[in-house]
Amino acid sequence: MASPSEWESGFASDGPPAEGDNGLVSAVARRKGLVFVVLVFGLGLGFLYSLKAERKYQSTAQILIVKQETDLPLSSAEGEVNYENQLSTHMLLAKSPMIVEAAVKKHDLGKLPGFTGVANPVDVIVANLTTERGGGRAAPDPNVFEIRYKGRDPEECKVVLDAVIDSYQESLGSTYQSAGAQTVQLIEQAKDSLSKQLTDKEAAYRQFRKEAPLVHQSEDGRNLHLLRMSEIEQDRSEVMLEKSQTLAQIESVKQIKRSGGNPEALTLIIGDSKILRPSEEGRDPLQYRLYDAMIDERIALDQYGSDHPEVKKIQTTIQMLREQLGGQGIKRSGPIPSFLDLYLEALQQELQVADNKLNNLNELFESEHEAAKKLEDFEIHDDTLKADIDRTQELFDNVMQHLDAISLVKDFGGIRAEVIWSPAAGRQVQPNLMVVMSIATVFSLMAGILLAYLVDLADTRYRDPEEIRRQFGLPILGHIPVIERRVSRRQRKESKMTPAVCTFFQPSGRDAEAYRNIRTSLLFNRDGKNLKVLQVTSPSSGDGKSTLCANLAVTLAQSGKDVLLIDADMRHASAHSIFGAANDLGLSSVLNGECDPFDAMQSSEV
């Protein structure tokens, strides 16, 4: 006989045991009747509430906010007022205690039946007044808002809303007329102040022009001192360039003098220089030729000496030029000076002249610079005064323009409220049957689902074989439904067995198929080939173990096996009655030694 552990291992599935669905969905599915009852009960309560609840009615009106424009600009310098904010302001104003109190006093709303016994009708009306921007999705930003009043009587709703709208329109007109008058007064004060400022600034500018020097400007409007500074700077650049060239020549002459005085180099240095030449203006050409001859004489003496024919020739030319000049011209006293010394001295004099020019130009530049700065300061101050006067004049003109525009519209205000949807008798808004029933449905379903879940948690019974498998950790061999014990009369007459043996009387029925599934599970598991003895038990009587054993024995016998069924229930033995066998000898007789086991065995009809 296989041990229980071997049987458990033999029937265990390959994977982990499947978890049953014990969640909310399965609980609601098992207790759907309870959920339905709670839902019906909740809907009934909701319908009863809609019948017994106090009726509330609501009257609605639509108001158009019209901003009265003129052709003249009325916007301030900072920009136009946000019109959307104006609409929000009017929505708050229409339901404000100030408007409601004026409506109650003017129209005697406190005498209406709905306010009987109410100490302060204003608070009640304000609490039941609502406003909302109109238009919806079709016009999301219209200049329209809706005002609603909710009360117990439909006619009173209309009366109260008419009174509030009338008070709102009256307050709106007086407010904007007063505001228009105050605006005119403020603008007139600003005009007087600006006029005085403009007069004072113009007088100050005239005084400044009297004290300021004459403004010197060129044709293109530029400062003449700045133009002169530009010309002086150009002259300074030229003088500095000449000075640089003279210094270079001095350095070259000194270098030639140190090297011994090469005549060719001296000729290249002199070139077209006019330093050693007399001025051509007012000078006789013979004198110019005499001067050049004297230079040639000095060069020839340095190069050839006094006895050279070339020197004699040049001296003869000099003598002839002097005779032609009648003894005038350049006379030499003393020894002939070195030409390099003469040329170097001339360059030094030219350098001194350049320095004097540069100093004079610097002094003139500084003088013009100071004059330009003073003139620029006066020009800046002049521009500042004129700009200040222009700004004041522009502001004054703007104020005058606003004053003229506001004077045209101050008598009829800038904002007008028109009723485009007049209040009608209130329609019922509370209780709303659709809303009440929807809320009742939601809460009833929630309560029913919660109750079903709690009841399902409190129920400890096994609801399906899977719960049993999870609880005990053992495999399920099969599931046997409730047996219908229906047997034909012919079968009853021909057999002594009870109808409980369905595998015998109805071998093709679903009950017999369930027993055959159990037989298959026993025989075809991995230990089924060693199956010799099978024990069936249960915790209490009446569980059906005798019926199971009888039908299982029949199915095993039908498969061609020899089966011995032993009823070991000593208190309530029933196998003999199921198979219609004698009860003279049995297990107790064998155990007591009264007979041999083979003598106690009985055959059945199977």
Coordinates of C-alpha atoms in Angstrom, one line a residue:
M1 CA 0.0 0.0 0.0
A2 CA 1.4 3.4 -0.9
S3 CA 2.1 5.9 1.9
P4 CA 0.2 9.2 2.0
S5 CA 3.4 11.1 1.2
E6 CA 3.9 8.9 -1.9
W7 CA 0.3 9.6 -3.0
E8 CA 0.8 13.3 -2.5
S9 CA 4.0 13.4 -4.5
G10 CA 2.4 11.2 -7.1
F11 CA -0.6 13.5 -7.7
A12 CA 1.2 16.9 -7.2
S13 CA 1.1 19.1 -10.3
D14 CA 4.3 20.3 -12.0
G15 CA 3.8 24.0 -11.2
P16 CA 2.7 25.9 -8.1
P17 CA -0.9 25.6 -7.0
A18 CA -3.1 28.1 -8.7
E19 CA -4.4 30.8 -6.5
G20 CA -8.2 31.2 -6.3
D21 CA -9.9 34.4 -7.0
N22 CA -10.9 35.6 -3.6
G23 CA -10.7 39.3 -4.5
L24 CA -13.4 41.9 -4.7
V25 CA -14.6 40.9 -8.2
S26 CA -15.2 37.3 -7.2
A27 CA -16.9 38.3 -4.0
V28 CA -19.3 40.6 -5.9
A29 CA -19.9 37.8 -8.4
R30 CA -20.8 35.4 -5.6
R31 CA -23.0 37.9 -3.7
K32 CA -24.5 39.7 -6.7
G33 CA -28.0 39.2 -5.3
L34 CA -27.0 41.1 -2.1
V35 CA -25.6 43.9 -4.3
F36 CA -28.8 44.1 -6.3
V37 CA -30.9 44.2 -3.1
V38 CA -28.8 47.1 -1.7
L39 CA -29.0 48.9 -5.0
V40 CA -32.8 48.7 -5.1
F41 CA -33.0 49.8 -1.5
G42 CA -30.7 52.8 -2.2
L43 CA -32.7 53.8 -5.3
G44 CA -35.9 53.6 -3.3
L45 CA -34.4 55.9 -0.6
G46 CA -33.3 58.3 -3.3
F47 CA -36.7 58.4 -4.9
L48 CA -38.3 58.9 -1.5
Y49 CA -36.0 61.8 -0.8
S50 CA -36.9 63.5 -4.1
L51 CA -40.6 63.3 -3.1
K52 CA -40.1 64.6 0.4
A53 CA -37.3 67.1 0.0
E54 CA -38.0 70.9 0.0
R55 CA -38.6 72.4 -3.4
K56 CA -36.2 75.1 -4.6
Y57 CA -36.9 77.3 -7.6
Q58 CA -34.5 79.5 -9.6
S59 CA -35.0 82.6 -11.8
T60 CA -32.3 83.6 -14.3
A61 CA -31.5 86.8 -16.1
Q62 CA -28.7 87.9 -18.5
I63 CA -27.2 91.4 -18.5
L64 CA -25.1 92.9 -21.2
I65 CA -22.3 95.3 -20.2
V66 CA -22.0 98.1 -22.8
K67 CA -19.0 100.4 -22.7
Q68 CA -20.0 103.6 -24.4
E69 CA -17.2 104.6 -26.7
T70 CA -16.5 107.9 -28.4
D71 CA -14.4 108.8 -31.4
L72 CA -12.0 110.5 -29.1
P73 CA -9.2 108.5 -27.4
L74 CA -10.1 108.0 -23.7
S75 CA -7.4 105.5 -22.8
S76 CA -4.7 106.5 -20.4
A77 CA -0.9 106.6 -21.2
E78 CA -0.5 103.2 -19.5
G79 CA -3.0 101.5 -21.8
E80 CA -6.7 100.6 -21.8
V81 CA -8.4 99.1 -18.8
N82 CA -8.7 95.3 -19.0
Y83 CA -12.3 94.9 -20.0
E84 CA -12.5 91.3 -18.6
N85 CA -11.6 92.6 -15.2
Q86 CA -14.4 95.2 -15.5
L87 CA -16.9 92.3 -16.2
S88 CA -15.7 90.5 -13.1
T89 CA -16.2 93.6 -11.1
H90 CA -19.8 94.1 -12.3
M91 CA -20.5 90.4 -11.5
L92 CA -19.5 91.0 -7.9
L93 CA -21.2 94.4 -7.7
A94 CA -24.6 93.0 -8.9
K95 CA -24.8 90.5 -5.9
S96 CA -23.1 92.8 -3.3
P97 CA -24.9 93.6 0.0
M98 CA -25.0 97.3 -1.0
I99 CA -27.1 96.6 -4.1
V100 CA -29.3 94.0 -2.3
E101 CA -30.0 96.3 0.6
A102 CA -31.0 99.1 -1.8
A103 CA -33.4 96.7 -3.6
V104 CA -34.9 95.5 -0.3
K105 CA -35.6 99.1 0.8
K106 CA -36.9 100.4 -2.5
H107 CA -39.2 97.5 -3.4
D108 CA -40.2 96.4 0.2
L109 CA -38.9 92.8 -0.4
G110 CA -39.1 92.2 3.4
K111 CA -42.9 92.0 3.1
L112 CA -42.9 89.1 0.7
P113 CA -44.3 85.8 2.3
G114 CA -41.0 84.0 1.7
F115 CA -39.3 86.4 4.1
T116 CA -41.9 86.3 6.9
G117 CA -40.1 85.9 10.2
V118 CA -36.7 86.6 8.7
A119 CA -34.7 89.2 10.7
N120 CA -32.4 90.3 7.8
P121 CA -33.7 89.5 4.3
V122 CA -30.5 91.0 2.8
D123 CA -28.4 88.1 4.1
V124 CA -30.8 85.5 2.8
I125 CA -31.0 87.1 -0.7
V126 CA -27.2 87.6 -0.9
A127 CA -26.7 83.9 0.1
N128 CA -29.0 82.7 -2.8
L129 CA -27.7 85.1 -5.5
T130 CA -25.1 83.8 -7.9
T131 CA -23.5 85.2 -11.0
E132 CA -21.7 83.5 -13.9
R133 CA -20.0 84.6 -17.0
G134 CA -22.3 84.0 -20.0
G135 CA -21.7 82.7 -23.5
G136 CA -20.5 79.2 -22.9
R137 CA -18.2 77.5 -25.4
A138 CA -19.8 79.3 -28.4
A139 CA -18.6 82.7 -27.1
P140 CA -16.1 82.2 -24.2
D141 CA -15.4 85.9 -23.6
P142 CA -18.7 87.9 -24.1
N143 CA -19.6 91.0 -22.3
V144 CA -22.5 89.2 -20.8
F145 CA -23.1 87.7 -17.3
E146 CA -25.9 85.7 -15.8
I147 CA -27.5 86.5 -12.5
R148 CA -29.6 83.9 -10.7
Y149 CA -31.7 83.8 -7.5
K150 CA -32.9 80.7 -5.8
G151 CA -35.9 80.6 -3.5
R152 CA -39.0 78.6 -2.3
D153 CA -41.6 80.3 -4.4
P154 CA -41.2 80.7 -8.2
E155 CA -43.0 84.1 -8.4
E156 CA -41.0 85.5 -5.5
C157 CA -37.8 84.5 -7.3
K158 CA -38.8 86.7 -10.3
V159 CA -39.8 89.6 -8.0
V160 CA -36.5 89.5 -6.1
L161 CA -34.4 89.3 -9.2
D162 CA -36.2 92.2 -10.9
A163 CA -35.6 94.3 -7.8
V164 CA -31.9 93.5 -7.6
I165 CA -31.4 94.2 -11.3
D166 CA -33.2 97.6 -11.0
S167 CA -31.1 98.6 -8.0
Y168 CA -27.9 97.5 -9.8
Q169 CA -28.7 99.6 -12.9
E170 CA -29.6 102.7 -10.8
S171 CA -26.4 102.4 -8.8
L172 CA -24.3 101.9 -11.9
G173 CA -25.7 105.1 -13.5
S174 CA -25.1 107.3 -10.5
T175 CA -21.7 105.8 -9.8
Y176 CA -20.4 106.5 -13.3
Q177 CA -21.9 110.0 -13.5
S178 CA -20.2 110.8 -10.2
A179 CA -17.0 109.2 -11.4
G180 CA -17.2 111.2 -14.6
A181 CA -17.6 114.5 -12.7
Q182 CA -14.7 113.7 -10.4
T183 CA -12.5 112.7 -13.4
V184 CA -13.3 116.1 -15.1
Q185 CA -12.3 117.9 -11.9
L186 CA -9.0 116.0 -11.6
I187 CA -8.1 116.5 -15.2
E188 CA -8.8 120.3 -14.9
Q189 CA -6.6 120.4 -11.9
A190 CA -3.9 118.6 -13.9
K191 CA -4.4 121.1 -16.8
D192 CA -3.9 124.1 -14.5
S193 CA -0.8 122.6 -12.9
L194 CA 0.7 121.7 -16.3
S195 CA -0.1 125.1 -17.7
K196 CA 1.8 126.8 -14.9
Q197 CA 4.8 124.4 -15.3
L198 CA 4.9 125.1 -19.0
T199 CA 4.9 128.9 -18.5
D200 CA 7.7 128.7 -15.8
K201 CA 9.9 126.4 -18.0
E202 CA 9.5 128.7 -21.1
A203 CA 10.5 131.7 -19.0
A204 CA 13.5 129.9 -17.6
Y205 CA 14.6 128.9 -21.1
R206 CA 14.4 132.5 -22.4
Q207 CA 16.5 133.7 -19.4
F208 CA 19.1 131.0 -20.2
R209 CA 19.3 132.1 -23.9
K210 CA 20.0 135.6 -22.8
E211 CA 22.9 134.6 -20.6
A212 CA 24.3 131.9 -22.9
P213 CA 26.9 132.8 -25.5
L214 CA 26.2 132.8 -29.2
V215 CA 26.1 129.3 -30.5
H216 CA 28.6 128.8 -33.3
Q217 CA 27.7 126.0 -35.7
S218 CA 28.7 125.1 -39.2
E219 CA 26.3 124.7 -42.1
D220 CA 25.7 121.0 -41.2
G221 CA 25.1 121.9 -37.5
R222 CA 28.4 120.9 -36.1
N223 CA 30.4 122.8 -33.5
L224 CA 32.9 125.2 -35.2
H225 CA 35.4 124.7 -32.4
L226 CA 35.4 121.0 -33.0
L227 CA 36.0 121.6 -36.7
R228 CA 38.9 123.9 -36.0
M229 CA 40.4 121.3 -33.6
S230 CA 40.2 118.8 -36.4
E231 CA 42.1 121.2 -38.8
I232 CA 44.7 122.0 -36.1
E233 CA 45.2 118.3 -35.5
Q234 CA 45.8 117.8 -39.2
D235 CA 48.4 120.6 -39.2
R236 CA 50.1 119.2 -36.1
S237 CA 50.4 115.8 -37.9
E238 CA 52.1 117.5 -40.9
V239 CA 54.5 119.4 -38.7
M240 CA 55.4 116.3 -36.7
L241 CA 56.0 114.5 -40.0
E242 CA 58.3 117.3 -41.2
K243 CA 60.1 117.2 -37.8
S244 CA 60.6 113.5 -38.1
Q245 CA 62.1 113.9 -41.6
T246 CA 64.4 116.6 -40.4
L247 CA 65.7 114.5 -37.6
A248 CA 66.4 111.7 -40.0
Q249 CA 68.4 114.0 -42.3
I250 CA 70.4 115.4 -39.3
E251 CA 71.3 111.9 -38.3
S252 CA 72.3 111.0 -41.9
V253 CA 74.6 114.1 -42.1
K254 CA 76.2 113.3 -38.8
Q255 CA 76.9 109.8 -40.0
I256 CA 78.5 111.1 -43.3
K257 CA 80.6 113.6 -41.4
R258 CA 81.9 110.8 -39.1
S259 CA 82.8 108.7 -42.2
G260 CA 84.9 111.4 -43.9
G261 CA 82.3 113.1 -46.1
N262 CA 81.6 111.1 -49.2
P263 CA 80.7 113.7 -51.9
E264 CA 78.3 111.3 -53.7
A265 CA 76.5 110.6 -50.5
L266 CA 76.3 114.3 -49.8
T267 CA 74.8 114.9 -53.2
L268 CA 72.1 112.3 -52.5
I269 CA 71.3 113.8 -49.1
I270 CA 70.9 117.3 -50.5
G271 CA 68.9 116.2 -53.5
D272 CA 66.1 118.7 -54.0
S273 CA 66.5 120.1 -50.6
K274 CA 65.8 123.8 -50.3
I275 CA 67.4 124.3 -47.0
L276 CA 70.7 125.7 -48.3
R277 CA 69.1 127.4 -51.3
P278 CA 67.9 131.0 -51.1
S279 CA 64.3 131.7 -51.5
E280 CA 63.3 131.9 -55.2
E281 CA 60.8 134.6 -54.4
G282 CA 62.4 138.1 -55.0
R283 CA 65.8 136.5 -55.9
D284 CA 67.7 137.1 -59.1
P285 CA 68.4 133.9 -61.2
L286 CA 72.1 134.9 -61.3
Q287 CA 72.2 134.8 -57.6
Y288 CA 70.6 131.3 -57.6
R289 CA 73.3 130.2 -60.2
L290 CA 76.0 131.8 -58.0
Y291 CA 74.8 129.9 -55.0
D292 CA 74.8 126.6 -56.8
A293 CA 78.3 127.3 -58.1
M294 CA 79.6 128.0 -54.6
I295 CA 78.1 124.6 -53.5
D296 CA 79.8 122.9 -56.4
E297 CA 83.1 124.6 -55.4
R298 CA 82.8 123.3 -51.9
I299 CA 82.2 119.8 -53.1
A300 CA 85.1 119.9 -55.6
L301 CA 87.6 121.3 -53.0
D302 CA 86.7 118.5 -50.6
Q303 CA 87.0 115.9 -53.4
Y304 CA 90.0 117.1 -55.6
G305 CA 91.9 119.8 -53.7
S306 CA 92.5 123.5 -54.6
D307 CA 94.9 122.9 -57.6
H308 CA 92.6 120.6 -59.6
P309 CA 91.4 122.0 -63.0
E310 CA 87.8 121.3 -62.1
V311 CA 88.1 123.5 -59.1
K312 CA 89.8 126.3 -61.1
K313 CA 87.0 126.1 -63.7
I314 CA 84.3 126.4 -61.0
Q315 CA 86.1 129.4 -59.4
T316 CA 86.3 131.1 -62.8
T317 CA 82.5 130.6 -63.2
I318 CA 81.9 132.1 -59.7
Q319 CA 84.1 135.2 -60.6
M320 CA 82.1 135.8 -63.8
L321 CA 78.7 135.5 -62.0
R322 CA 79.9 138.1 -59.4
E323 CA 81.0 140.5 -62.1
Q324 CA 77.6 140.2 -63.8
L325 CA 75.9 140.9 -60.5
G326 CA 78.0 144.0 -60.2
G327 CA 79.7 143.0 -57.0
Q328 CA 76.4 141.9 -55.3
G329 CA 75.5 138.5 -54.2
I330 CA 77.0 136.2 -51.7
K331 CA 80.4 137.3 -50.4
R332 CA 82.6 134.9 -48.6
S333 CA 84.5 136.3 -45.6
G334 CA 87.1 134.2 -44.0
P335 CA 87.8 130.6 -44.8
I336 CA 85.2 128.5 -46.6
P337 CA 83.2 126.6 -44.0
S338 CA 82.6 122.9 -44.3
F339 CA 79.6 122.1 -46.3
L340 CA 78.4 119.5 -43.9
D341 CA 78.6 121.9 -41.0
L342 CA 76.6 124.4 -43.0
Y343 CA 74.0 121.9 -44.0
L344 CA 73.8 120.5 -40.5
E345 CA 73.3 124.0 -39.1
A346 CA 70.5 124.6 -41.6
L347 CA 68.8 121.4 -40.5
Q348 CA 69.0 122.4 -36.9
Q349 CA 67.4 125.7 -37.7
E350 CA 64.6 124.0 -39.6
L351 CA 64.1 121.6 -36.6
Q352 CA 63.8 124.6 -34.3
V353 CA 61.2 126.2 -36.6
A354 CA 59.2 122.9 -36.5
D355 CA 59.2 122.9 -32.7
N356 CA 58.0 126.5 -32.6
K357 CA 55.2 125.7 -35.0
L358 CA 54.2 122.6 -33.0
N359 CA 54.1 124.6 -29.7
N360 CA 51.9 127.2 -31.3
L361 CA 49.6 124.6 -32.7
N362 CA 49.3 122.9 -29.3
E363 CA 48.4 126.1 -27.6
L364 CA 45.8 126.8 -30.2
F365 CA 44.4 123.3 -29.9
E366 CA 44.0 123.6 -26.2
S367 CA 42.3 127.0 -26.6
E368 CA 39.8 125.6 -29.1
H369 CA 39.3 122.5 -26.9
E370 CA 38.2 124.6 -23.9
A371 CA 36.0 126.7 -26.1
A372 CA 34.4 123.6 -27.6
K373 CA 33.7 122.1 -24.1
K374 CA 32.0 125.3 -22.9
L375 CA 29.9 125.5 -26.1
E376 CA 29.0 121.8 -25.8
D377 CA 27.8 122.3 -22.2
F378 CA 25.6 125.2 -23.3
E379 CA 24.2 123.1 -26.1
I380 CA 23.4 120.1 -23.8
H381 CA 21.7 122.4 -21.3
D382 CA 19.8 124.1 -24.2
D383 CA 18.6 120.7 -25.5
T384 CA 17.6 119.6 -22.0
L385 CA 15.5 122.7 -21.4
K386 CA 13.8 122.3 -24.9
A387 CA 13.1 118.6 -24.3
D388 CA 11.6 119.3 -20.9
I389 CA 9.4 122.0 -22.5
D390 CA 8.3 119.6 -25.3
R391 CA 7.4 116.9 -22.8
T392 CA 5.3 119.2 -20.7
Q393 CA 3.6 120.6 -23.8
E394 CA 2.8 117.1 -25.1
L395 CA 1.4 116.1 -21.7
F396 CA -0.6 119.3 -21.6
D397 CA -2.0 118.7 -25.0
N398 CA -3.0 115.1 -24.0
V399 CA -4.7 116.3 -20.9
M400 CA -6.7 118.9 -22.9
Q401 CA -7.7 116.2 -25.4
H402 CA -9.0 114.0 -22.5
L403 CA -10.8 116.9 -20.9
D404 CA -12.6 117.7 -24.1
A405 CA -13.5 114.0 -24.6
I406 CA -14.7 113.4 -21.1
S407 CA -16.8 116.6 -21.2
L408 CA -18.8 115.0 -24.0
V409 CA -19.7 111.8 -22.2
K410 CA -19.8 112.8 -18.5
D411 CA -23.5 113.3 -18.5
F412 CA -24.4 109.7 -19.5
G413 CA -21.5 107.7 -18.0
G414 CA -19.1 105.3 -19.6
I415 CA -20.8 102.0 -18.8
R416 CA -24.4 100.9 -19.3
A417 CA -26.1 97.6 -18.2
E418 CA -28.8 96.2 -20.5
V419 CA -31.1 93.3 -19.6
I420 CA -31.1 91.0 -22.6
W421 CA -32.9 88.1 -20.8
S422 CA -35.6 89.2 -18.4
P423 CA -36.3 87.2 -15.3
A424 CA -39.2 84.8 -15.5
A425 CA -41.0 82.7 -12.9
G426 CA -38.5 80.3 -11.3
R427 CA -38.2 76.7 -12.4
Q428 CA -37.5 73.9 -10.0
V429 CA -33.9 73.1 -9.6
Q430 CA -34.0 71.2 -6.3
P431 CA -34.4 68.3 -5.8
N432 CA -33.2 67.2 -9.3
L433 CA -34.5 63.7 -9.8
M434 CA -31.8 62.8 -12.2
V435 CA -29.0 64.0 -9.9
V436 CA -30.6 62.4 -6.8
M437 CA -31.0 59.0 -8.5
S438 CA -27.5 59.2 -10.0
I439 CA -26.0 59.9 -6.5
A440 CA -28.2 57.1 -5.0
T441 CA -27.1 54.7 -7.6
V442 CA -23.4 55.4 -7.0
F443 CA -23.6 55.2 -3.2
S444 CA -25.9 52.1 -3.3
L445 CA -23.5 50.3 -5.6
M446 CA -20.6 51.2 -3.3
A447 CA -22.5 50.1 -0.2
G448 CA -23.6 46.9 -1.9
I449 CA -20.1 46.0 -3.1
L450 CA -18.7 46.7 0.4
L451 CA -21.3 44.7 2.1
A452 CA -20.9 41.8 -0.3
Y453 CA -17.2 41.8 0.2
L454 CA -17.5 41.8 4.0
V455 CA -20.1 39.0 4.0
D456 CA -17.9 37.0 1.7
L457 CA -14.9 37.5 4.0
A458 CA -17.0 36.3 7.0
D459 CA -18.1 33.1 5.1
T460 CA -15.7 30.3 6.0
R461 CA -17.3 27.6 3.9
Y462 CA -15.5 25.9 1.0
R463 CA -17.0 27.3 -2.2
D464 CA -15.1 25.2 -4.8
P465 CA -12.5 22.3 -5.0
E466 CA -9.7 24.8 -5.5
E467 CA -10.2 26.2 -2.0
I468 CA -9.9 22.7 -0.6
R469 CA -6.7 22.0 -2.5
R470 CA -5.2 25.3 -1.3
Q471 CA -6.3 24.7 2.3
F472 CA -4.9 21.1 2.6
G473 CA -2.1 21.3 0.0
L474 CA -3.3 18.0 -1.5
P475 CA -4.2 17.2 -5.1
I476 CA -7.9 16.9 -6.2
L477 CA -8.7 13.5 -7.8
G478 CA -12.1 14.5 -9.0
H479 CA -15.3 16.4 -8.4
I480 CA -18.5 14.4 -8.0
P481 CA -21.7 16.3 -8.5
V482 CA -25.0 15.6 -6.6
I483 CA -26.2 12.2 -7.7
E484 CA -29.7 12.0 -9.1
R485 CA -31.0 8.6 -7.9
R486 CA -33.4 7.9 -10.7
V487 CA -33.7 4.2 -11.7
S488 CA -36.3 2.6 -13.9
R489 CA -38.9 0.2 -12.5
R490 CA -37.4 -2.7 -14.6
Q491 CA -34.0 -2.0 -13.1
R492 CA -35.5 -1.9 -9.6
K493 CA -37.2 -5.3 -10.1
E494 CA -34.1 -6.9 -11.7
S495 CA -31.5 -5.7 -9.2
K496 CA -31.1 -5.6 -5.4
M497 CA -28.5 -2.8 -5.6
T498 CA -29.6 0.7 -4.6
P499 CA -29.8 3.6 -7.1
A500 CA -26.8 5.2 -5.4
V501 CA -24.5 3.0 -7.6
C502 CA -25.0 5.2 -10.7
T503 CA -22.0 3.6 -12.4
F504 CA -24.0 0.4 -12.6
F505 CA -27.4 1.7 -13.4
Q506 CA -26.4 4.7 -15.6
P507 CA -22.8 3.9 -16.9
S508 CA -23.0 6.6 -19.6
G509 CA -24.3 9.4 -17.3
R510 CA -22.2 12.4 -16.1
D511 CA -22.2 11.0 -12.6
A512 CA -20.6 7.8 -13.7
E513 CA -18.1 9.8 -15.8
A514 CA -17.0 11.6 -12.7
Y515 CA -16.2 8.3 -11.0
R516 CA -14.3 7.1 -14.0
N517 CA -12.2 10.3 -13.9
I518 CA -11.3 9.4 -10.3
R519 CA -10.4 5.9 -11.4
T520 CA -8.2 7.3 -14.2
S521 CA -6.5 9.6 -11.8
L522 CA -5.7 6.7 -9.4
L523 CA -4.5 4.3 -12.1
F524 CA -2.5 6.6 -14.4
N525 CA -0.4 8.6 -11.9
R526 CA 3.2 7.5 -11.5
D527 CA 2.4 5.1 -8.7
G528 CA -0.8 3.7 -10.1
K529 CA 0.9 0.5 -11.3
N530 CA 1.6 -0.5 -7.7
L531 CA -1.9 0.3 -6.6
K532 CA -3.3 -2.8 -4.6
V533 CA -5.1 -1.4 -1.6
L534 CA -7.2 1.9 -1.5
Q535 CA -8.5 3.3 1.7
V536 CA -11.3 5.8 1.8
T537 CA -12.3 7.7 5.0
S538 CA -13.9 11.0 6.1
P539 CA -14.1 13.1 9.3
S540 CA -17.8 12.3 9.9
S541 CA -20.6 10.1 8.9
G542 CA -22.8 11.0 6.0
D543 CA -20.0 12.5 4.0
G544 CA -20.6 9.9 1.1
K545 CA -17.6 7.6 1.5
S546 CA -19.7 4.5 1.2
T547 CA -21.2 5.7 -2.0
L548 CA -17.8 6.8 -3.3
C549 CA -16.3 3.3 -2.5
A550 CA -19.2 1.5 -4.1
N551 CA -19.1 3.4 -7.4
L552 CA -15.3 3.4 -7.5
A553 CA -15.3 -0.4 -7.0
V554 CA -17.8 -0.8 -9.8
T555 CA -15.7 1.3 -12.2
L556 CA -12.5 -0.7 -11.3
A557 CA -14.4 -3.9 -11.9
Q558 CA -15.7 -2.6 -15.2
S559 CA -12.1 -2.0 -16.3
G560 CA -11.4 -5.8 -15.8
K561 CA -10.0 -5.8 -12.4
D562 CA -11.0 -8.0 -9.4
V563 CA -12.1 -5.8 -6.6
L564 CA -12.7 -6.6 -3.0
L565 CA -14.8 -4.0 -1.2
I566 CA -14.4 -4.1 2.6
D567 CA -16.7 -1.9 4.7
A568 CA -14.7 -1.0 7.8
D569 CA -17.3 1.2 9.4
M570 CA -18.1 -0.8 12.5
R571 CA -20.9 1.5 13.6
H572 CA -22.8 2.4 10.5
A573 CA -22.0 -0.3 7.9
S574 CA -23.9 0.2 4.7
A575 CA -22.0 -1.6 1.9
H576 CA -24.3 -4.7 2.3
S577 CA -27.4 -2.6 1.8
I578 CA -25.9 -0.8 -1.2
F579 CA -25.1 -4.0 -3.0
G580 CA -28.1 -6.0 -1.6
A581 CA -25.8 -8.6 0.1
A582 CA -26.3 -10.6 3.3
N583 CA -25.2 -9.2 6.5
D584 CA -24.5 -12.5 8.4
L585 CA -20.8 -12.6 8.1
G586 CA -18.5 -9.6 7.7
L587 CA -15.3 -7.9 8.8
S588 CA -16.2 -8.2 12.5
S589 CA -16.6 -12.0 12.1
V590 CA -13.2 -12.3 10.6
L591 CA -11.6 -10.1 13.2
N592 CA -13.3 -12.2 16.0
G593 CA -12.0 -15.4 14.3
E594 CA -15.5 -16.7 13.8
C595 CA -14.9 -17.5 10.1
D596 CA -12.3 -17.5 7.4
P597 CA -11.9 -14.3 5.2
F598 CA -12.9 -16.2 2.1
D599 CA -16.1 -17.4 3.8
A600 CA -17.0 -13.7 4.5
M601 CA -16.5 -12.7 0.8
Q602 CA -19.7 -12.2 -1.3
S603 CA -20.1 -11.7 -5.0
S604 CA -22.1 -8.8 -6.5
E605 CA -24.3 -8.2 -9.6
V606 CA -21.5 -6.3 -11.3

